[in-house]
Tab-separated table of C-alpha atoms in Angstrom:
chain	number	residue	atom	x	y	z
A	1	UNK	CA	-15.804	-5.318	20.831
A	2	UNK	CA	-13.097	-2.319	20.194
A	3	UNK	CA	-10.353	-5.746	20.061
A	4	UNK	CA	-12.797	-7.586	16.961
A	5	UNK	CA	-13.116	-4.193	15.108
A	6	UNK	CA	-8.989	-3.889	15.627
A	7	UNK	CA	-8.921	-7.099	14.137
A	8	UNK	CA	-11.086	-6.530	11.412
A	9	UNK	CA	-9.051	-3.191	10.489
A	10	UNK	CA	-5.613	-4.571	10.471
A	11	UNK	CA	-7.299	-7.616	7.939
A	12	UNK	CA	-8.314	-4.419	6.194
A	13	UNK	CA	-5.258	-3.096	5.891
A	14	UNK	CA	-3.683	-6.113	4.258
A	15	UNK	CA	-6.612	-5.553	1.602
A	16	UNK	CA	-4.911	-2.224	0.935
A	17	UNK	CA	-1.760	-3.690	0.621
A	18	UNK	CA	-2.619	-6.568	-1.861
A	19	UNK	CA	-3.178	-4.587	-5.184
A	20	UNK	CA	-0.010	-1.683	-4.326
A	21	UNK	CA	2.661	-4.645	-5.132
A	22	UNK	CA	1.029	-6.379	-7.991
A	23	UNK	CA	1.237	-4.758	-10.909
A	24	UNK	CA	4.888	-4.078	-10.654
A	25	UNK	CA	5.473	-7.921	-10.182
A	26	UNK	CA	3.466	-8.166	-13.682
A	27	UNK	CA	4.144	-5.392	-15.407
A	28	UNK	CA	7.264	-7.700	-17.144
A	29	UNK	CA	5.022	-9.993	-18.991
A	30	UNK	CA	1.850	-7.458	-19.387
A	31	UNK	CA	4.011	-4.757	-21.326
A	32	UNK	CA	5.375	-7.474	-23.635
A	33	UNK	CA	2.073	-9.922	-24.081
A	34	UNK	CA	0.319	-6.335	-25.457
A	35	UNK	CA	3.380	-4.607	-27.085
A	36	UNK	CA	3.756	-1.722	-25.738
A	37	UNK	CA	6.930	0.496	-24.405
A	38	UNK	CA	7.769	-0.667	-20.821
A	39	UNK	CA	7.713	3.410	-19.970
A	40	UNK	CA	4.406	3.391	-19.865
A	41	UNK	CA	3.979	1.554	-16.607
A	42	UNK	CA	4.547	4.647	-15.397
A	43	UNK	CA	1.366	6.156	-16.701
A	44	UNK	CA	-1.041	3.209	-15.129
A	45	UNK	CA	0.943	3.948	-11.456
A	46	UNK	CA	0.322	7.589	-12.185
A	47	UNK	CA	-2.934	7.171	-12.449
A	48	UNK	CA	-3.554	4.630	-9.059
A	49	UNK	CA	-1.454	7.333	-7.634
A	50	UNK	CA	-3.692	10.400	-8.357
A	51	UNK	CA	-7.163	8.975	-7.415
A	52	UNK	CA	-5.347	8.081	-4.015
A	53	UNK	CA	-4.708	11.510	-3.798
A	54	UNK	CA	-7.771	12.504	-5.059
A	55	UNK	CA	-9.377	10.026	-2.180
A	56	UNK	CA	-7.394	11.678	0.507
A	57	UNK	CA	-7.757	15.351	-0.199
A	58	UNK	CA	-11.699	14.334	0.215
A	59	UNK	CA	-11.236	11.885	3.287
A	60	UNK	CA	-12.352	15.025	5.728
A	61	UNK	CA	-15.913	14.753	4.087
A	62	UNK	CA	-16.474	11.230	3.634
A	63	UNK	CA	-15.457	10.058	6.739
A	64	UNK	CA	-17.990	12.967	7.993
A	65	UNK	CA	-20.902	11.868	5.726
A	66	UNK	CA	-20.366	8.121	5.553
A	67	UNK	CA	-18.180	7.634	8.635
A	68	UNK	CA	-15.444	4.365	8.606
A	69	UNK	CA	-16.747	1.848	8.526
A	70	UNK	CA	-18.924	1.758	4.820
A	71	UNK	CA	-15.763	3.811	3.581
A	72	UNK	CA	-13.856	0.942	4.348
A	73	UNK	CA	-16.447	-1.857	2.843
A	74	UNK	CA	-17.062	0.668	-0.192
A	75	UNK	CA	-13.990	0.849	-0.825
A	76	UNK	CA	-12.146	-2.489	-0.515
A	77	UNK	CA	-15.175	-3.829	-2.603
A	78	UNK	CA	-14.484	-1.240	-5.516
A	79	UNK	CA	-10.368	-2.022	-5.486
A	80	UNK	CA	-11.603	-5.914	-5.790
A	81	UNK	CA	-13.618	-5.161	-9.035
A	82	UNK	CA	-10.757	-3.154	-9.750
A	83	UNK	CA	-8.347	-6.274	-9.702
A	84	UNK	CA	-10.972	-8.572	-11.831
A	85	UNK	CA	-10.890	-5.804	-14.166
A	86	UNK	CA	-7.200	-5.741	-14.869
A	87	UNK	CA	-6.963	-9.557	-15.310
A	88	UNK	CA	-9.262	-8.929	-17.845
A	89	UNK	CA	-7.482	-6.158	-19.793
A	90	UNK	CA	-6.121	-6.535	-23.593
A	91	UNK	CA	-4.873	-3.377	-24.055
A	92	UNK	CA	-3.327	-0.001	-22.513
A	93	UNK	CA	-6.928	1.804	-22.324
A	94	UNK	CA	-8.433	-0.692	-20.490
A	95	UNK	CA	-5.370	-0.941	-17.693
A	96	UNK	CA	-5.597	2.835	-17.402
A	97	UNK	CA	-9.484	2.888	-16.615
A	98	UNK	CA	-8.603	0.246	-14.152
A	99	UNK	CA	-6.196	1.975	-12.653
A	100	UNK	CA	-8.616	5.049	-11.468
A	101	UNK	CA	-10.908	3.191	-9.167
A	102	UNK	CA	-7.902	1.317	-7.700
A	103	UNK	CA	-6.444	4.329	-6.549
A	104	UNK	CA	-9.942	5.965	-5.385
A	105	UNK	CA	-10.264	3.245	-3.606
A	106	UNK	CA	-6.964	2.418	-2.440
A	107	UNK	CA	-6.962	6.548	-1.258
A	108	UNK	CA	-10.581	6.189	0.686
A	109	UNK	CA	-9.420	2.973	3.144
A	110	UNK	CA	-6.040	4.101	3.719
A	111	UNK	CA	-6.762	7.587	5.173
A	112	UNK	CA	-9.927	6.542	7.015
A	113	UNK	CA	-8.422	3.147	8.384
A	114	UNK	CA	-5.421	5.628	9.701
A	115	UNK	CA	-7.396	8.735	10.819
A	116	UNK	CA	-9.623	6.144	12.890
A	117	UNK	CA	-6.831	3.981	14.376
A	118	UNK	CA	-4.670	7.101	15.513
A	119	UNK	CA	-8.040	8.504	17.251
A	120	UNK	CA	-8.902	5.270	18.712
A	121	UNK	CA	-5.773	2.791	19.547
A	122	UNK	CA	-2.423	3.320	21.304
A	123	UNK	CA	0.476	4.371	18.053
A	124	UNK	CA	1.638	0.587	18.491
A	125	UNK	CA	-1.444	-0.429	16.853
A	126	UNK	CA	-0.616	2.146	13.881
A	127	UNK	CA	2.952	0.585	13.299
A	128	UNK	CA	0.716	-3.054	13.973
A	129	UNK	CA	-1.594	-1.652	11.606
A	130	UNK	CA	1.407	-0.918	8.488
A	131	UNK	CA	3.095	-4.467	9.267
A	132	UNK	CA	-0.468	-6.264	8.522
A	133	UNK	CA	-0.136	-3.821	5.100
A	134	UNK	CA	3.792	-5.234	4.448
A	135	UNK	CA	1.572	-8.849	4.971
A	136	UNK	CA	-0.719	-7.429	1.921
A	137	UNK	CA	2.246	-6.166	-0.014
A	138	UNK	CA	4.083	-9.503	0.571
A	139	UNK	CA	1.459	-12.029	-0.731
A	140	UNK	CA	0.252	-10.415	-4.226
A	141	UNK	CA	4.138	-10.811	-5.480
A	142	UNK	CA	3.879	-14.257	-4.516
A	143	UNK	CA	0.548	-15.019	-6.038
A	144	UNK	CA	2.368	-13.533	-8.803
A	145	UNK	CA	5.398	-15.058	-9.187
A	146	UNK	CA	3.339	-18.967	-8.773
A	147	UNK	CA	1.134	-17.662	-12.169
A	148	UNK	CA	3.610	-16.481	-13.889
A	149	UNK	CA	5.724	-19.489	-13.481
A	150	UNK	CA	2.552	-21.241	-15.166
A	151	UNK	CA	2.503	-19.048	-18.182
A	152	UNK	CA	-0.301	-16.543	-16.811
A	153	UNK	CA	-0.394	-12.908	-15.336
A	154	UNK	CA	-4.053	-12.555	-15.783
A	155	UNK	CA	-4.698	-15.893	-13.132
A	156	UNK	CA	-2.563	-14.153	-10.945
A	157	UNK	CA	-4.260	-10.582	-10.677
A	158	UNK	CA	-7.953	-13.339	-10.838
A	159	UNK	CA	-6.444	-15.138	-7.514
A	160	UNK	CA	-5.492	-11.512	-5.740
A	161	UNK	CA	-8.948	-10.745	-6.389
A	162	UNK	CA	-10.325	-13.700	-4.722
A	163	UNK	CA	-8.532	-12.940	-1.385
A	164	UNK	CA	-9.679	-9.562	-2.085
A	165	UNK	CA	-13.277	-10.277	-2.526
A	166	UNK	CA	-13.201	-12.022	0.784
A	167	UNK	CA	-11.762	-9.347	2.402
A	168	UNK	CA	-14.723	-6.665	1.026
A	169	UNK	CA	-17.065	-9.505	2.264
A	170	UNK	CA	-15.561	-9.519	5.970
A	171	UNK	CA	-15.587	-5.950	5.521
A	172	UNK	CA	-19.636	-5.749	4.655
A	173	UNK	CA	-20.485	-8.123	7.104
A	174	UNK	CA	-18.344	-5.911	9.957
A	175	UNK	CA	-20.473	-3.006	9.535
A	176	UNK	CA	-22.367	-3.827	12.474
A	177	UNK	CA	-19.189	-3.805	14.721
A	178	UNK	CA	-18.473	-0.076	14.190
A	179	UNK	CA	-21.315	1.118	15.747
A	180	UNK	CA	-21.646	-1.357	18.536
A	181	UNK	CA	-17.657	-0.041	19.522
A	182	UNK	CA	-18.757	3.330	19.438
A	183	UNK	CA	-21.665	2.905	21.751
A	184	UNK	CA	-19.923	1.147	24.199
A	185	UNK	CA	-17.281	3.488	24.466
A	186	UNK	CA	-19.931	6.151	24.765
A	187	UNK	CA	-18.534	7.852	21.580
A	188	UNK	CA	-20.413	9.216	18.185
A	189	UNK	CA	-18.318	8.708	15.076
A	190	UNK	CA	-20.578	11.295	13.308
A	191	UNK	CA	-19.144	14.283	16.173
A	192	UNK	CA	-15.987	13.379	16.188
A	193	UNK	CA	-13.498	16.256	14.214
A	194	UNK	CA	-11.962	15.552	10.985
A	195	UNK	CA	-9.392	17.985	10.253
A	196	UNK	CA	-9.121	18.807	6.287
A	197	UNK	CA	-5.634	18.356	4.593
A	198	UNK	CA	-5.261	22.160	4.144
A	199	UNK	CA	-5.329	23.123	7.595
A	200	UNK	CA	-3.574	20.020	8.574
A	201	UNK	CA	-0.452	21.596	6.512
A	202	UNK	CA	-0.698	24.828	8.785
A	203	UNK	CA	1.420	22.353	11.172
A	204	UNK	CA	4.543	22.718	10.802
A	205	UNK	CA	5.145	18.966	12.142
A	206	UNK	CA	2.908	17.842	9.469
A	207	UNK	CA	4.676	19.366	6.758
A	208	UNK	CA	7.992	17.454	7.750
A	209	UNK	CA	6.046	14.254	8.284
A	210	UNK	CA	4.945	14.901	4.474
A	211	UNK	CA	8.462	15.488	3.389
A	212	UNK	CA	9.195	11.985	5.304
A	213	UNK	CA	6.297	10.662	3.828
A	214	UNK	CA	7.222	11.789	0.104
A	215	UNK	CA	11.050	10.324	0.710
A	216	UNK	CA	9.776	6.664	1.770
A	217	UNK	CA	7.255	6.449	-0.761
A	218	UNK	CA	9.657	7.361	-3.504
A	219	UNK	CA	11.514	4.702	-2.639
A	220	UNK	CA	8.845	2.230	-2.163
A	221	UNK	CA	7.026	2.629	-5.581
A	222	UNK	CA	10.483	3.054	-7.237
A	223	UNK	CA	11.033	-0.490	-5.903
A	224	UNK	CA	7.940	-1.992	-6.374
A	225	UNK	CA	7.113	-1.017	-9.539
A	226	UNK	CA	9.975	-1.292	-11.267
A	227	UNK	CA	11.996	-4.296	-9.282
A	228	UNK	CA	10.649	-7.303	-11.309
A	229	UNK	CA	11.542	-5.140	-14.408
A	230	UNK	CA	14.982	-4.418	-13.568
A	231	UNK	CA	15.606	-8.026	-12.503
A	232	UNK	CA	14.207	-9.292	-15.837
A	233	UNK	CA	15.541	-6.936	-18.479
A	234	UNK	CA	18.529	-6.146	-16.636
A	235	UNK	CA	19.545	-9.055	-14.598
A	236	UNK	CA	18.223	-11.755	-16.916
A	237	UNK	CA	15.570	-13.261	-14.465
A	238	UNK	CA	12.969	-14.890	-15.762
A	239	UNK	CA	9.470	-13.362	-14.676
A	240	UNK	CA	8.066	-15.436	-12.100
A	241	UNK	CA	11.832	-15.800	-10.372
A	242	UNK	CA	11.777	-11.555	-10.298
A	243	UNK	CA	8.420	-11.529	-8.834
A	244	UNK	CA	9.315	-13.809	-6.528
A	245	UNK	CA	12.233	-12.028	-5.754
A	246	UNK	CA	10.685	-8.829	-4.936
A	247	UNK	CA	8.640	-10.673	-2.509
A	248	UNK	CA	11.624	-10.733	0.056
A	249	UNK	CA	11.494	-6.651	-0.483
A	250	UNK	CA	8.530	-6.528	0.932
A	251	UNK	CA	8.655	-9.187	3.835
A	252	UNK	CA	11.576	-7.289	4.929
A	253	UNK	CA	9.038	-4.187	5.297
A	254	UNK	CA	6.570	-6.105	6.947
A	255	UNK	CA	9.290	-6.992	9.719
A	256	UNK	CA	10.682	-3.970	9.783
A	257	UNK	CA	7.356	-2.368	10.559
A	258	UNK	CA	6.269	-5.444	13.116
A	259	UNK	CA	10.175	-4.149	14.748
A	260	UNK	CA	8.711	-0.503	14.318
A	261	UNK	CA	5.784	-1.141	16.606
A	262	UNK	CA	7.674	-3.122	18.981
A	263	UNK	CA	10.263	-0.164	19.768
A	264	UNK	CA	7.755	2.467	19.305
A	265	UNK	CA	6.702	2.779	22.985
A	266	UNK	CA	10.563	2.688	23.597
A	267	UNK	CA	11.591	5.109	21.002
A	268	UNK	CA	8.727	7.599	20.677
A	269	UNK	CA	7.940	8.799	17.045
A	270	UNK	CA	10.843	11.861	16.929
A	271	UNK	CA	13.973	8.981	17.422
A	272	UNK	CA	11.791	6.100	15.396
A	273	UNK	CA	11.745	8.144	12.423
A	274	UNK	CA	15.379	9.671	12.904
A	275	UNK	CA	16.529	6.068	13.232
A	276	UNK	CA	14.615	4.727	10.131
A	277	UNK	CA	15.729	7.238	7.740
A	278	UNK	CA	19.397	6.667	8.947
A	279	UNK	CA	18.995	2.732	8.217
A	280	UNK	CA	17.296	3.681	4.965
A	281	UNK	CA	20.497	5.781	4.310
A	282	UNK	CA	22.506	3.508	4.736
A	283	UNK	CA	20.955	0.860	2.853
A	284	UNK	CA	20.657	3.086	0.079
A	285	UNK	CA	24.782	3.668	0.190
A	286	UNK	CA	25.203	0.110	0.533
A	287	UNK	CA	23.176	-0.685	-2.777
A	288	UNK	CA	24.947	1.787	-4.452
A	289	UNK	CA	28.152	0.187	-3.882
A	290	UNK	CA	26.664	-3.401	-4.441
A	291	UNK	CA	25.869	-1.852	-7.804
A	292	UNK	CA	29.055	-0.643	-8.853
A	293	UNK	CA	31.179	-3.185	-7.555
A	294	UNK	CA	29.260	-6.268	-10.020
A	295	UNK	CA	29.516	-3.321	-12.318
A	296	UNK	CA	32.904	-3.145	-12.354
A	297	UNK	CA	33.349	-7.164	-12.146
A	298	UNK	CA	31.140	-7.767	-15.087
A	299	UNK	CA	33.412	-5.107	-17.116
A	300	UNK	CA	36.306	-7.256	-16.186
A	301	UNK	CA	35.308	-10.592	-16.770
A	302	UNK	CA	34.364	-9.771	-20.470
């Protein structure tokens, strides 16, 4: 039983990875097709942003009141409507309200899906668990890219919310699996501790973990969100072939994290994360002379 709910969480988790890659694969043709400045993307992933956080500050208590498994169901559900309701926007208002359940959503899943994984499962489940979100990430850019290259954004959030919907349904109808796991490991979700978010920051090891944590997330919205843009505005792609582009970004996550829970029982979590950020380094120096060097070319071709 514990090996169907796994299964059912890591389909979960590529429900919380569908929406997070979407809207920067669209935001190209949305910001144009409703005329406003392409700056204020920034204020609808603001806004997903904050009710994540919002979500997580309050995990503690939900998970306690409602425990993990209608969190997850709740939750996935409400991002879904979320989706439909952004295919179905005509103007910046309308994306904004959107945006807040997406996040509370978004916020809710991710932070009970990881609290109940790292109580539960071995830590190469939790790197398992963050590839099957790369496999989330990966498809909504591709959805993406095949509606633009037909003329239409909005079809493309409408099919992202059709996988989505079918993930809240699988969701729903795995409610029954939670408690059935917990019984026959002899366990009571409702007892188990859930430690708040300020006395988890009392540790000093979670502190740096959030400093990691706010380093690789910079870099993946920054990426995300603004990827198709640059490739379109700056590179001269057309929409659907920058969408499609930024697809690859995210594939290469999703193997990178499969490789991350492969080494992890190698590595341990101290070297994995020293030898991440020193790839991530390096990556980052090696873009940066990419950059300059068709910089420089393009100067001296004109």
């Amino acid at each position: 039983m514990a090996t169907l709910l796994l299964l059912v969480i890591y389909i979960s988790f590529i429900g919380l990875g569908i929406p997070d890659s979407l809207f920067g694969a669209a935001w190209p043709v949305i910001y144009t097709e409703l005329g406003i400045p392409v700056s204020l993307g920034s204020l609808v992933t603001m806004l997903i942003s904050g009710g994540t956080i919002v979500s997580s500050l309050f995990s503690a208590r939900l998970i306690r009141r409602f425990q993990t498994g209608r969190i997850t169901a709740f939750s996935t559900t409400l991002t879904a409507f979320a989706l439909l309701g952004f295919s179905c926007s005509g103007n910046m208002l309308f994306l904004c309200l959107c945006a807040v359940p997406l996040g509370l959503g978004a916020g809710a899943v991710d932070t009970a899906l990881n609290n109940y994984v790292a109580l539960h499962y071995k830590a190469l489940h939790m790197n398992f668990l963050h590839c099957f979100y790369g496999i989330g990430v990966s498809l909504s850019p591709f959805f993406m890219s095949l509606a633009l290259s037909s003329g239409s954004w909005r079809a493309g959030y409408r099919s992202v919310f059709g996988v989505q919907a079918g993930i809240a349904a699988l969701t729903i109808l795995a409610l029954p699996l939670w408690k059935k796991a917990h019984s026959e490991a002899g366990e009571d979700e409702e007892e188990e501790k859930n430690v708040g978010f300020l006395q988890l920051l009392k540790d000093r090891r979670v502190r740096r973990a959030c400093l990691v944590f706010i380093g690789s997330c910079g870099l993946e919205y920054t990426c995300g969100n603004w990827g198709s843009t640059f490739l379109v505005n700056a590179r001269g792609l057309g929409a659907d072939a920058a969408a499609a582009t930024i697809t690859f970004y995210y594939v290469g996550m999703a193997m990178g994290r499969f490789l991350s829970g492969l080494l992890s029982g190698r590595l341990g979590s101290r070297r994995l994360i020293l030898a991440g950020q020193g790839i991530g380094l390096a990556a980052l120096y090696l873009l940066m002379m990419a950059g300059s060097f068709f910089h420089v070319l393009k100067r001296n071709t004109k």
